[in-house]
Tab-separated table of C-alpha atoms in Angstrom:
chain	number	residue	atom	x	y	z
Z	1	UNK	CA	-36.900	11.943	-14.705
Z	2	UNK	CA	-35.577	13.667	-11.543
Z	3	UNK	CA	-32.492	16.105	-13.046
Z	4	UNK	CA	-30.795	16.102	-9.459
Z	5	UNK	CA	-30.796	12.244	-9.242
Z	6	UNK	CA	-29.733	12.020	-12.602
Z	7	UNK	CA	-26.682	14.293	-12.057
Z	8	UNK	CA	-25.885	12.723	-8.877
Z	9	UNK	CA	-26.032	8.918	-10.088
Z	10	UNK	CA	-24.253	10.158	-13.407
Z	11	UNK	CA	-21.390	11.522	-11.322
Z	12	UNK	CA	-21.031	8.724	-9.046
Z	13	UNK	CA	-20.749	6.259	-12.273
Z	14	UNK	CA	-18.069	8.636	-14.065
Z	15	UNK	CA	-16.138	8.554	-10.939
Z	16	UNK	CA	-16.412	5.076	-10.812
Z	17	UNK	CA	-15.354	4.533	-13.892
Z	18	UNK	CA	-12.818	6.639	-13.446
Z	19	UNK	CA	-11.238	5.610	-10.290
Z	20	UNK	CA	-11.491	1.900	-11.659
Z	21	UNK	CA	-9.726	2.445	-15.300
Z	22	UNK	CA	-6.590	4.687	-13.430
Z	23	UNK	CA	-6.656	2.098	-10.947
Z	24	UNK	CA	-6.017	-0.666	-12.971
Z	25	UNK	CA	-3.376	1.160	-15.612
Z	26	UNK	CA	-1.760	1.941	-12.117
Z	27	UNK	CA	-1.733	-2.042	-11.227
Z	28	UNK	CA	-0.564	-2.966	-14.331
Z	29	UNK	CA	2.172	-0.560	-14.746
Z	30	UNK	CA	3.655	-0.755	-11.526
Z	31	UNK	CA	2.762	-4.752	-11.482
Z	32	UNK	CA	1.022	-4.325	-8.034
Z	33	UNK	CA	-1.741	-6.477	-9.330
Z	34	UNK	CA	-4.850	-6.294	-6.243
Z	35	UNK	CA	-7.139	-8.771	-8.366
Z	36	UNK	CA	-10.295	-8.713	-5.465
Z	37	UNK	CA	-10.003	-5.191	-4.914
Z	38	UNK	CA	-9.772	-4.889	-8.815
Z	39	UNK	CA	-12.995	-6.987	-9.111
Z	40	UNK	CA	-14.730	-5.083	-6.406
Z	41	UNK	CA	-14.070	-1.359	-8.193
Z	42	UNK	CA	-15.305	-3.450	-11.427
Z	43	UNK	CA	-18.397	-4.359	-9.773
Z	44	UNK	CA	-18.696	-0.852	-8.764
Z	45	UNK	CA	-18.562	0.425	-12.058
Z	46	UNK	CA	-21.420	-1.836	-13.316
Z	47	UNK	CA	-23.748	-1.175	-10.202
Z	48	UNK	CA	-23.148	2.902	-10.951
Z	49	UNK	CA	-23.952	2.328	-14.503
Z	50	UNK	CA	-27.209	0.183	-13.386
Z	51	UNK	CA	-28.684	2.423	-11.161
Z	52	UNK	CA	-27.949	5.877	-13.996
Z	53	UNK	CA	-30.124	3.791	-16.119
Z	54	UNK	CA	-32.446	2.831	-13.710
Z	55	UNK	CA	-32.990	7.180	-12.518
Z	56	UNK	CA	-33.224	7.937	-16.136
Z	57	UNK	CA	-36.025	4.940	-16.982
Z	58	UNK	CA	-39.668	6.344	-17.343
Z	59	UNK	CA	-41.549	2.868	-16.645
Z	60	UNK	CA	-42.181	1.885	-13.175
Z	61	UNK	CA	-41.146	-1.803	-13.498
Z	62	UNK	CA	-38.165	-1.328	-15.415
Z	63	UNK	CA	-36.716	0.834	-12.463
Z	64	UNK	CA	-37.648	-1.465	-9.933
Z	65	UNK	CA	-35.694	-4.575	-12.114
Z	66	UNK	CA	-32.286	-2.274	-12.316
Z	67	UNK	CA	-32.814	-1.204	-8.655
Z	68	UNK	CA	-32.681	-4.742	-8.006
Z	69	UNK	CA	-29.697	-5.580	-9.839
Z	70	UNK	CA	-27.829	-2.382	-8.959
Z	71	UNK	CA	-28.140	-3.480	-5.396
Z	72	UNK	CA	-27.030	-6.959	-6.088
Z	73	UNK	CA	-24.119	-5.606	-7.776
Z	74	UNK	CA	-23.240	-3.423	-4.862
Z	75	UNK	CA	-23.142	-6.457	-3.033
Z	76	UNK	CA	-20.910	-8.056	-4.877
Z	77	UNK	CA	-18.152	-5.463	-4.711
Z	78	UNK	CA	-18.868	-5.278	-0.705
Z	79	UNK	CA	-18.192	-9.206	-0.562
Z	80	UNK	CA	-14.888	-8.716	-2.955
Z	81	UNK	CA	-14.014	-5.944	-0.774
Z	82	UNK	CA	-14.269	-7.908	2.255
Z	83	UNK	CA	-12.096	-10.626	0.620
Z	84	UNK	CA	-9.396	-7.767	0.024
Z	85	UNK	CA	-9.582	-6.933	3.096
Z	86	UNK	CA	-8.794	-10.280	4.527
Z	87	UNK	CA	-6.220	-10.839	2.165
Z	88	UNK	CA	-4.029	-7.629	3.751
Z	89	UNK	CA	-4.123	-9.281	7.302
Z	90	UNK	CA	-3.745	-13.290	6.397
Z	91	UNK	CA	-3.272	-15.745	3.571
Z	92	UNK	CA	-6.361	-17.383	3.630
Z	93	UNK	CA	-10.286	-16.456	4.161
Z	94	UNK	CA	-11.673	-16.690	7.078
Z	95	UNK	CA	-14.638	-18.793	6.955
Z	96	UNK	CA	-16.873	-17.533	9.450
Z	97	UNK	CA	-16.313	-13.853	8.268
Z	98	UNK	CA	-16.814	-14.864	5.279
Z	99	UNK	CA	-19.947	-17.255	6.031
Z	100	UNK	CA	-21.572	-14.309	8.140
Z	101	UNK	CA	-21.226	-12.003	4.935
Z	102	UNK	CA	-22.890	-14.534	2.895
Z	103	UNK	CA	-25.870	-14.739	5.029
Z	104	UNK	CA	-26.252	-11.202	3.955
Z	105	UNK	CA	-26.218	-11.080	0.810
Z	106	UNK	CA	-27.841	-14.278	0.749
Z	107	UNK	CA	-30.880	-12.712	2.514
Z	108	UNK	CA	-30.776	-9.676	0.280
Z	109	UNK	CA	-31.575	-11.285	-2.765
Z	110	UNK	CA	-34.121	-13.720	-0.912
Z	111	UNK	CA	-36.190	-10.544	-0.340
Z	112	UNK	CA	-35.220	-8.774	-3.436
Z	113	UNK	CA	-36.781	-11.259	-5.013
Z	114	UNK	CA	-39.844	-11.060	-2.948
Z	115	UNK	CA	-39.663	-7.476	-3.533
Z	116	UNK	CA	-40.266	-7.709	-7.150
Z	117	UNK	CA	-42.795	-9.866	-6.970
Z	118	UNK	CA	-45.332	-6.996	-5.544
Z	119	UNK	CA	-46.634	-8.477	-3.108
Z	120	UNK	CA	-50.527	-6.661	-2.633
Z	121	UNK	CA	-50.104	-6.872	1.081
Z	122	UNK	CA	-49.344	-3.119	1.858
Z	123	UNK	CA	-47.835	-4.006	5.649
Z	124	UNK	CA	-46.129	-7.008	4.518
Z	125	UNK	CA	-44.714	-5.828	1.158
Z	126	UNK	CA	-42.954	-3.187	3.405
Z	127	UNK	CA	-41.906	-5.167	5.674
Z	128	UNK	CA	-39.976	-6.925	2.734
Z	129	UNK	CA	-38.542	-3.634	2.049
Z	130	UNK	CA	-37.297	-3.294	5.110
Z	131	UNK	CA	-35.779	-5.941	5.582
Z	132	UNK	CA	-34.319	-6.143	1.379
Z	133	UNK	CA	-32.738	-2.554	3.105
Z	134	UNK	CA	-31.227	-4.050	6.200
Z	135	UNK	CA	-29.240	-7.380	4.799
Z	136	UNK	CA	-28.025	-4.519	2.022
Z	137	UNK	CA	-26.517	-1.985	4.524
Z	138	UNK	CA	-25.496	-5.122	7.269
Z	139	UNK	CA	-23.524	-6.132	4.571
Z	140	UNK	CA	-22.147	-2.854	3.610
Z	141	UNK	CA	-21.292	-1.688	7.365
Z	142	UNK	CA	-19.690	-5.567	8.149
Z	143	UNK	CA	-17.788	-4.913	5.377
Z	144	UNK	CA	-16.346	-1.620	5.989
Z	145	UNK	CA	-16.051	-2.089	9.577
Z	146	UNK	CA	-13.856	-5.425	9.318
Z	147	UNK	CA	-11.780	-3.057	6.365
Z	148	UNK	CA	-11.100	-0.485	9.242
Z	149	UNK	CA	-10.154	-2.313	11.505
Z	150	UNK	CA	-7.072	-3.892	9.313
Z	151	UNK	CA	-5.796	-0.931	8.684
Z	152	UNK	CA	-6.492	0.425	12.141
Z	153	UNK	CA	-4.053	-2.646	13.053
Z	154	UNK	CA	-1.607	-1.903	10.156
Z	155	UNK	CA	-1.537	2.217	12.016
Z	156	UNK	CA	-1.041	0.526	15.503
Z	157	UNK	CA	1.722	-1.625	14.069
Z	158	UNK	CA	3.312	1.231	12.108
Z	159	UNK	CA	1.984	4.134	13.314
Z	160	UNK	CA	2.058	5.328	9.604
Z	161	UNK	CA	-0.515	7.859	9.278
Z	162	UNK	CA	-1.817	6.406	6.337
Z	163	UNK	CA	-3.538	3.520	8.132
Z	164	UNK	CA	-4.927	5.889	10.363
Z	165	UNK	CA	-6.063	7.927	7.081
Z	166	UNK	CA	-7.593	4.941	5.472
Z	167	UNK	CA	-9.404	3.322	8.734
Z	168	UNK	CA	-11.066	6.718	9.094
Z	169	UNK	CA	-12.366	6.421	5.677
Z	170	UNK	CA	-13.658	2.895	5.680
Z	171	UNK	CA	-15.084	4.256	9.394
Z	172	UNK	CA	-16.917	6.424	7.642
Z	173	UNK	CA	-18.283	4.554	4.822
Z	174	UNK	CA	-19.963	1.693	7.492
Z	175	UNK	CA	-21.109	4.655	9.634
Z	176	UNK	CA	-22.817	6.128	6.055
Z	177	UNK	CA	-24.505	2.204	5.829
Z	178	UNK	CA	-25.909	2.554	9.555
Z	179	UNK	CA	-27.486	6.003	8.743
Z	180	UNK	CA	-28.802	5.129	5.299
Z	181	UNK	CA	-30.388	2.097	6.917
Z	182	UNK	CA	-31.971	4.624	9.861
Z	183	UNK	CA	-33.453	6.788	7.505
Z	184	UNK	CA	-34.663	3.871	4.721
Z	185	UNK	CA	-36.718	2.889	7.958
Z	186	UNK	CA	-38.100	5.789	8.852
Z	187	UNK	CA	-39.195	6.403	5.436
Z	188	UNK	CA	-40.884	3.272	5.100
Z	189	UNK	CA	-42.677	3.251	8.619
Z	190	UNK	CA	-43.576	7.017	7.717
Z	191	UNK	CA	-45.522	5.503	4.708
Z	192	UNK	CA	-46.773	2.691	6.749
Z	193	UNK	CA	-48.028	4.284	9.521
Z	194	UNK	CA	-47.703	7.624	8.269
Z	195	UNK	CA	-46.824	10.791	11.065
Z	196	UNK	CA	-42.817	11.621	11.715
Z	197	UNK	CA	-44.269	14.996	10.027
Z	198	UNK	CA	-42.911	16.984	12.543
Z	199	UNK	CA	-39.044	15.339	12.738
Z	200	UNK	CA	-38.948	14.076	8.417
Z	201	UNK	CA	-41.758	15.721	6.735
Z	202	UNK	CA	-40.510	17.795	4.038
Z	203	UNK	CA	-40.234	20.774	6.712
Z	204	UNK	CA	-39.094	18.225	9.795
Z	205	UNK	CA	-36.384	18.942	11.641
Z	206	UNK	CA	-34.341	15.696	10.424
Z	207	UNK	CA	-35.556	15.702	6.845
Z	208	UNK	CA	-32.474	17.742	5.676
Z	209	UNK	CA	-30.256	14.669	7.422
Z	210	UNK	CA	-31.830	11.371	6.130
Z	211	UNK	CA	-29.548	11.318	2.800
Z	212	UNK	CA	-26.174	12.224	5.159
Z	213	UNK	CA	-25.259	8.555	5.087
Z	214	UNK	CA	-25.087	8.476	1.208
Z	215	UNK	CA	-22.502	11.624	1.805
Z	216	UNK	CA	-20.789	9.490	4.450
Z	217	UNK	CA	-19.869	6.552	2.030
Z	218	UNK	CA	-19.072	8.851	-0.844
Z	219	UNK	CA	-16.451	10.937	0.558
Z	220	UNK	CA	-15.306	7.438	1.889
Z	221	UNK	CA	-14.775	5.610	-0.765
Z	222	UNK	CA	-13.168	8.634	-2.477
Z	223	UNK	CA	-10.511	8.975	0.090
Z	224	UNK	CA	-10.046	5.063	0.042
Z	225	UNK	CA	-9.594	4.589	-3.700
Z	226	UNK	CA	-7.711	7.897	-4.294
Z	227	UNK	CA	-5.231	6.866	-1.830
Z	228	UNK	CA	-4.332	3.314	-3.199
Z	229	UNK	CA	-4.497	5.230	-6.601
Z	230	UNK	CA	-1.615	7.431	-5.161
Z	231	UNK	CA	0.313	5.386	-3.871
Z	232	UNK	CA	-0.415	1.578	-4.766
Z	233	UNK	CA	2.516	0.350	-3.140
Z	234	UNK	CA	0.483	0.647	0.492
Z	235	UNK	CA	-1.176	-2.661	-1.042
Z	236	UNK	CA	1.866	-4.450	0.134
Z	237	UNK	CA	2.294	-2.603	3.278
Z	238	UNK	CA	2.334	-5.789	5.509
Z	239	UNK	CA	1.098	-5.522	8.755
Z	240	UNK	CA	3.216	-7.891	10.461
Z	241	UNK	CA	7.512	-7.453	10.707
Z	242	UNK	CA	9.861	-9.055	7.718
Z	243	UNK	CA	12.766	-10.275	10.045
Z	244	UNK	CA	14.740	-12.004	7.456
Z	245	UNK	CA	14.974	-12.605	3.620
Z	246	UNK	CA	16.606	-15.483	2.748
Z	247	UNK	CA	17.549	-17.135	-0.800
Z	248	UNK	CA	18.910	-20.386	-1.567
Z	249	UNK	CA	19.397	-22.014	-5.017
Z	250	UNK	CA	17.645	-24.862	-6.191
Z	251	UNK	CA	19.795	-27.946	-4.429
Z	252	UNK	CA	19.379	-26.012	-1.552
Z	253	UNK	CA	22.821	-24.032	-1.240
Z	254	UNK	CA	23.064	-20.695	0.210
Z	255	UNK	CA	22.971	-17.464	-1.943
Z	256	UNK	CA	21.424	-14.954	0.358
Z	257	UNK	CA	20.346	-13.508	3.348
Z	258	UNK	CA	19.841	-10.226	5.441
Z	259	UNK	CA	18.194	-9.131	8.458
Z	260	UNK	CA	16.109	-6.527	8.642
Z	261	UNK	CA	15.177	-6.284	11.659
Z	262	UNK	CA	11.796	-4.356	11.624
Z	263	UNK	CA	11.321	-5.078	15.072
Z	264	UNK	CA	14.295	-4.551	16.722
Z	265	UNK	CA	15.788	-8.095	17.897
Z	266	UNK	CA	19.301	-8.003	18.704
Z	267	UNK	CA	19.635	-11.619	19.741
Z	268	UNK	CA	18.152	-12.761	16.468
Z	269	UNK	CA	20.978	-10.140	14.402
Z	270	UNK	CA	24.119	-12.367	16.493
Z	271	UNK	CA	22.996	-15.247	14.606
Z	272	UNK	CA	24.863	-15.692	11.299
Z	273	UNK	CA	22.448	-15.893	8.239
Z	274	UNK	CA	24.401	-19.047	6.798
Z	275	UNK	CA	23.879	-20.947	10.142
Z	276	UNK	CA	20.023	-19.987	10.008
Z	277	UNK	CA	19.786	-21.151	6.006
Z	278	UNK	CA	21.894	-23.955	7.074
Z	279	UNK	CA	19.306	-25.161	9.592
Z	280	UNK	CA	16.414	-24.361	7.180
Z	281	UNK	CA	18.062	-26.805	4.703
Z	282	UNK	CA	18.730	-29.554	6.947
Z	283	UNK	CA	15.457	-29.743	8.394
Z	284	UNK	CA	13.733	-29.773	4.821
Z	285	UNK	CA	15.289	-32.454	4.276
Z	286	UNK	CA	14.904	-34.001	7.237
Z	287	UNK	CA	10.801	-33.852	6.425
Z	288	UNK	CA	11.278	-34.652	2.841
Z	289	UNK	CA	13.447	-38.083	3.914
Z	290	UNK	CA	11.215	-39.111	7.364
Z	291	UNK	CA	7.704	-38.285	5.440
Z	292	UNK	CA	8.793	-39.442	2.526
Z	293	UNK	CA	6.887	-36.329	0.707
Z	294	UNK	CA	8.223	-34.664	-2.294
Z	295	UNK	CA	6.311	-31.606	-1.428
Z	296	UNK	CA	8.710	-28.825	-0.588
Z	297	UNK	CA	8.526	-27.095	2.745
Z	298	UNK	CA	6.020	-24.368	2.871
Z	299	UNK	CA	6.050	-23.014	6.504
Z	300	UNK	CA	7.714	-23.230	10.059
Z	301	UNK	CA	6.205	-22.172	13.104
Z	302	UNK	CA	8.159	-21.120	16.333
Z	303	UNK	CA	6.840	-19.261	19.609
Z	304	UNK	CA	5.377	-15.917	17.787
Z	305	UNK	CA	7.856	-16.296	14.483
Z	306	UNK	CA	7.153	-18.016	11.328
Z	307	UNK	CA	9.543	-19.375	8.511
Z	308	UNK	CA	7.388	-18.955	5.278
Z	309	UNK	CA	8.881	-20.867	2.304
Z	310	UNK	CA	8.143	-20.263	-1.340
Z	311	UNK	CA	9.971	-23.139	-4.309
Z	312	UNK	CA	10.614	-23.012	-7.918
Z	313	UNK	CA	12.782	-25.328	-10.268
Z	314	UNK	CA	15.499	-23.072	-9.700
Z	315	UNK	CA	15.366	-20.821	-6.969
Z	316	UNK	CA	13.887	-20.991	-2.889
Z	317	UNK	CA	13.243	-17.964	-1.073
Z	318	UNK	CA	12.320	-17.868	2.921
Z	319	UNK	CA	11.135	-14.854	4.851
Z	320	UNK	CA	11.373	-15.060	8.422
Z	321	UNK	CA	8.081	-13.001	9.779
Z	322	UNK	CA	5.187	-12.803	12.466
Z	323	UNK	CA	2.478	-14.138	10.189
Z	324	UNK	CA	2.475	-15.083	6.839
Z	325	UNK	CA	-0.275	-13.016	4.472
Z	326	UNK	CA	-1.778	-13.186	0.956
Z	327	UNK	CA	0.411	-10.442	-0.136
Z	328	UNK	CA	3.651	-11.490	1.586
Z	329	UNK	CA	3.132	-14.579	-0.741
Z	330	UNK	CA	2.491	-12.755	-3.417
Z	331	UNK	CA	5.729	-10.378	-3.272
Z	332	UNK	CA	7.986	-14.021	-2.654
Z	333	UNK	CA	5.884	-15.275	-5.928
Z	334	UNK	CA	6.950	-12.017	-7.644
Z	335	UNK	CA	10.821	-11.765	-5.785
Z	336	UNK	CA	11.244	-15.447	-7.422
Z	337	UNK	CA	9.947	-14.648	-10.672
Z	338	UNK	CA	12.853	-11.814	-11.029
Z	339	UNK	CA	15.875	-13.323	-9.435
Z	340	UNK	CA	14.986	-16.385	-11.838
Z	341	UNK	CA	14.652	-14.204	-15.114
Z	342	UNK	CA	17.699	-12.302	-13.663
Z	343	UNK	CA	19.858	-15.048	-12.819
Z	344	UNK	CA	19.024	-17.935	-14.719
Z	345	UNK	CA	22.460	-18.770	-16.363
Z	346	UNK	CA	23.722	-18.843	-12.187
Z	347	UNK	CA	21.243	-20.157	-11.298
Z	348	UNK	CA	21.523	-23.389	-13.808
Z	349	UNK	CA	25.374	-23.592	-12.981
Z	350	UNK	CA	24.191	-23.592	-8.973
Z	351	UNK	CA	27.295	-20.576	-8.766
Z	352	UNK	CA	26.650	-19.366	-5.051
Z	353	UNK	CA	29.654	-16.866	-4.987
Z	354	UNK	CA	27.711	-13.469	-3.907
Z	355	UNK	CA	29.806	-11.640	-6.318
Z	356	UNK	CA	27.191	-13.299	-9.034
Z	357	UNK	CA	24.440	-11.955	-7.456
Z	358	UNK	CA	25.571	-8.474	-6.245
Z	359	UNK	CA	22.086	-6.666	-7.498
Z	360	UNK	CA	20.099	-9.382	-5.096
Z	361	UNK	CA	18.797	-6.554	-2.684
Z	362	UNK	CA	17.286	-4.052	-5.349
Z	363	UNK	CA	14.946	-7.072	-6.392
Z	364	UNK	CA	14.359	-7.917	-3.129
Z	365	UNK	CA	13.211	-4.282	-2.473
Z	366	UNK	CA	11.088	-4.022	-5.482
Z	367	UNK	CA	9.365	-7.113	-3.742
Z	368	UNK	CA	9.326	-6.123	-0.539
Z	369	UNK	CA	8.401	-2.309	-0.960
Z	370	UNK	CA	8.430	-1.364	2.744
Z	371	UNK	CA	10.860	-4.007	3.859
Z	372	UNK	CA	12.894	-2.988	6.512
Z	373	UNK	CA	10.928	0.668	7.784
Z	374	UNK	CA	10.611	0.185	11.683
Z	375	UNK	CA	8.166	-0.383	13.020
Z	376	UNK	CA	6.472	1.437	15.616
Z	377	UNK	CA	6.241	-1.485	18.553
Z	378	UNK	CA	9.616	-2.700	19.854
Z	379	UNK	CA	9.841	-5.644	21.346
C-alpha cells in the first residue's frame, strides 16, 4: 500500500465527510434545505470512502472494481451538481444541458465496463482507458464550467464579490478536470508508445506538474463548500431583481404588498400596490371563468417582467420579478408556510386590516434573505 496515497485519499474522505455532515446540520438548522447540492456532497462522501478502500486494497482486481465505482460515484455528484447549478439560474432543467451531461456519464460507464473486462489487446485496452478518462473529466469540466458561469452572472448582476469568489473556484475546479485529463493521456500514450522521458519521466521537466489538476479541484471545491457552509443564505441569492411582494388572502382580497425596487424603477413605485393586486385578482379570475380551469394562476409574463404566483387553501403570494427560479419558488413555498402557521385564525376570518398582520415583512425577509439589496445594473 502506497502511505502517501493513503494519507491523501484518507484526507480527502474526512473532509468530505466533514464538509457534508456541517453542511447539512447547517441546512437543517437554518431551514435552507439545498436537496441536489445535498445529494451531490453525499455522493461525494461515498466516492472518497470508495477510492480510501480501493488505495488501501492489496489485490489487483479488487482495486480496479472500487476504482470503477469510485468514478461512477464521482459522476453522480458532478450530474447533481450540475442540477444545482441549474436550479440557482431557472425553475426547471434544461434538457439539452442536461442531455449533453448524460452522454457523459453515459459513455463513462460504457467503457468502464469495457475497462474491467481486460481486454488482452494492449493498444486497444488503452485506448478504452483513454477514453473511460475523457467522458470522466468532460463531465467534470461541463459541470464546473456551466457552475461558474451562474455565479459569474449572479457577480455581474450584483457585483457581490462573492459570486466573483465562487466562479473563480468552480473556474478552477473544471480547469483541474482539463489538466488531469492532459496528463491521464500522456501517461497512457507514455506506456503505449513509451518515450516523453525527457518532458514526464520521473526526472522530466513536466513530471512534477501532471498531478496539478488534482490540486486545482481540491482547493476548489474547498473554497466552494466552505463558503455555502459560511454563509448558506447565498443559496437563495437570486440572480434576477424581486420588484414586488405581494399577499392576498384566500378569496383573493388584499393583505399585502411592497416594492422593493432592486432595480431602480420609478415608474413602477407611482403605481399603488392595491391597484396592481387589484388587477392580479381580476385577471385570475378572468382565466379561471373564460377557461373554465380550477387551476390557480401560476405565472404572468410582460415585456422583460414576470408575475410568479404561488396558492394555498388559505393564503396567495405573488412576486413581481425578471425570471422566476427554483429557489424563488422555494422561498414563496416557505413565505406561505409561515404567514399560514402565523396567521391562521386571520386568515380563516379573511380579516385584511394590516393592523392584523403588522409582523408581515420580517417573514417575508426570512424568505426572501437578500430581498431588496440593489443591485448593481440600473435600468
Amino acid at each position: 500500500m502506497d502511505v502517501v496515497e493513503f494519507s491523501i485519499s484518507f484526507l480527502i474522505t474526512l473532509l468530505m465527510f466533514l464538509f457534508g455532515g456541517i453542511f447539512l446540520h447547517r441546512s437543517l438548522k437554518n431551514q435552507r434545505m439545498a436537496f441536489t447540492l445535498t445529494i451531490s456532497l453525499f455522493f461525494g462522501m461515498l466516492a472518497a470512502l470508495a477510492e480510501t478502500l480501493r488505495v488501501s486494497l492489496e489485490v489487483s482486481f479488487d482495486k480496479t472494481i472500487f476504482l470503477f465505482f469510485s468514478l461512477l460515484l464521482w459522476c453522480f455528484m458532478y450530474l447533481t451538481a450540475l442540477i444545482f447549478f441549474q436550479q440557482l439560474n431557472s425553475d426547471r432543467i434544461n434538457y439539452l444541458i442536461f442531455s449533453l451531461a448524460l452522454v457523459f456519464l453515459v459513455n463513462h460507464f460504457i467503457f468502464g465496463l469495457f475497462y474491467l473486462r481486460n481486454i488482452e489487446d494492449f493498444i486497444l485496452n488503452n485506448i478504452i482507458i483513454i477514453l473511460w478518462d475523457f467522458f470522466y473529466d468532460a463531465l467534470g469540466a461541463f459541470t464546473f464550467i456551466f457552475g461558474a458561469y451562474v455565479h459569474f452572472k449572479i457577480y455581474k448582476k450584483t457585483k457581490e464579490k462573492p459570486g466573483l469568489l465562487l466562479g473563480i473556484a468552480l473556474s478552477s475546479i473544471s480547469f483541474g478536470f482539463i489538466w488531469a485529463f492532459f496528463g491521464d493521456l500522456v501517461s497512457t500514450l507514455k506506456s503505449v508508445f513509451g518515450g516523453f522521458e525527457g518532458f514526464f519521466g520521473p526526472n522530466g521537466l513536466f513530471y512534477d506538474y501532471l498531478m496539478i489538476g488534482d490540486i486545482f479541484k481540491i482547493l476548489g471545491i474547498i473554497i466552494f463548500v466552505l463558503y455555502y457552509i459560511m454563509n448558506i443564505n447565498y443559496i437563495f441569492r437570486l440572480p434576477y431583481a424581486i420588484d414586488s411582494v405581494m399577499v392576498f388572502n384566500r378569496i383573493g382580497l388584499f393583505i399585502y404588498a411592497a416594492v422593493y425596487s432592486e432595480i431602480k424603477n420609478e415608474e413602477l413605485e407611482k403605481i399603488p400596490v392595491e391597484l396592481i393586486t387589484g388587477a392580479l385578482n381580476a385577471f385570475s379570475t378572468f382565466m379561471s371563468e373564460t377557461t373554465g380551469s380550477r387551476q390557480p394562476l401560476e405565472k404572468i409574463v410582460t415585456g422583460d417582467k414576470q408575475v410568479i404566483v404561488k396558492t394555498s387553501k388559505l393564503i396567495s403570494v405573488a412576486v413581481v420579478t425578471e425570471k422566476s427560479t427554483f429557489f424563488l419558488n422555494l422561498s414563496m413555498k416557505r413565505l406561505i408556510a409561515n404567514l399560514e402557521n402565523q396567521y391562521r385564525t386571520h386568515l380563516l376570518k379573511n380579516y385584511t386590516d394590516s393592523s392584523y398582520y403588522s409582523d408581515i415583512s420580517n417573514f417575508i425577509y426570512d424568505a426572501f434573505p437578500y430581498l431588496g439589496l440593489p443591485f448593481a445594473e440600473q435600468e
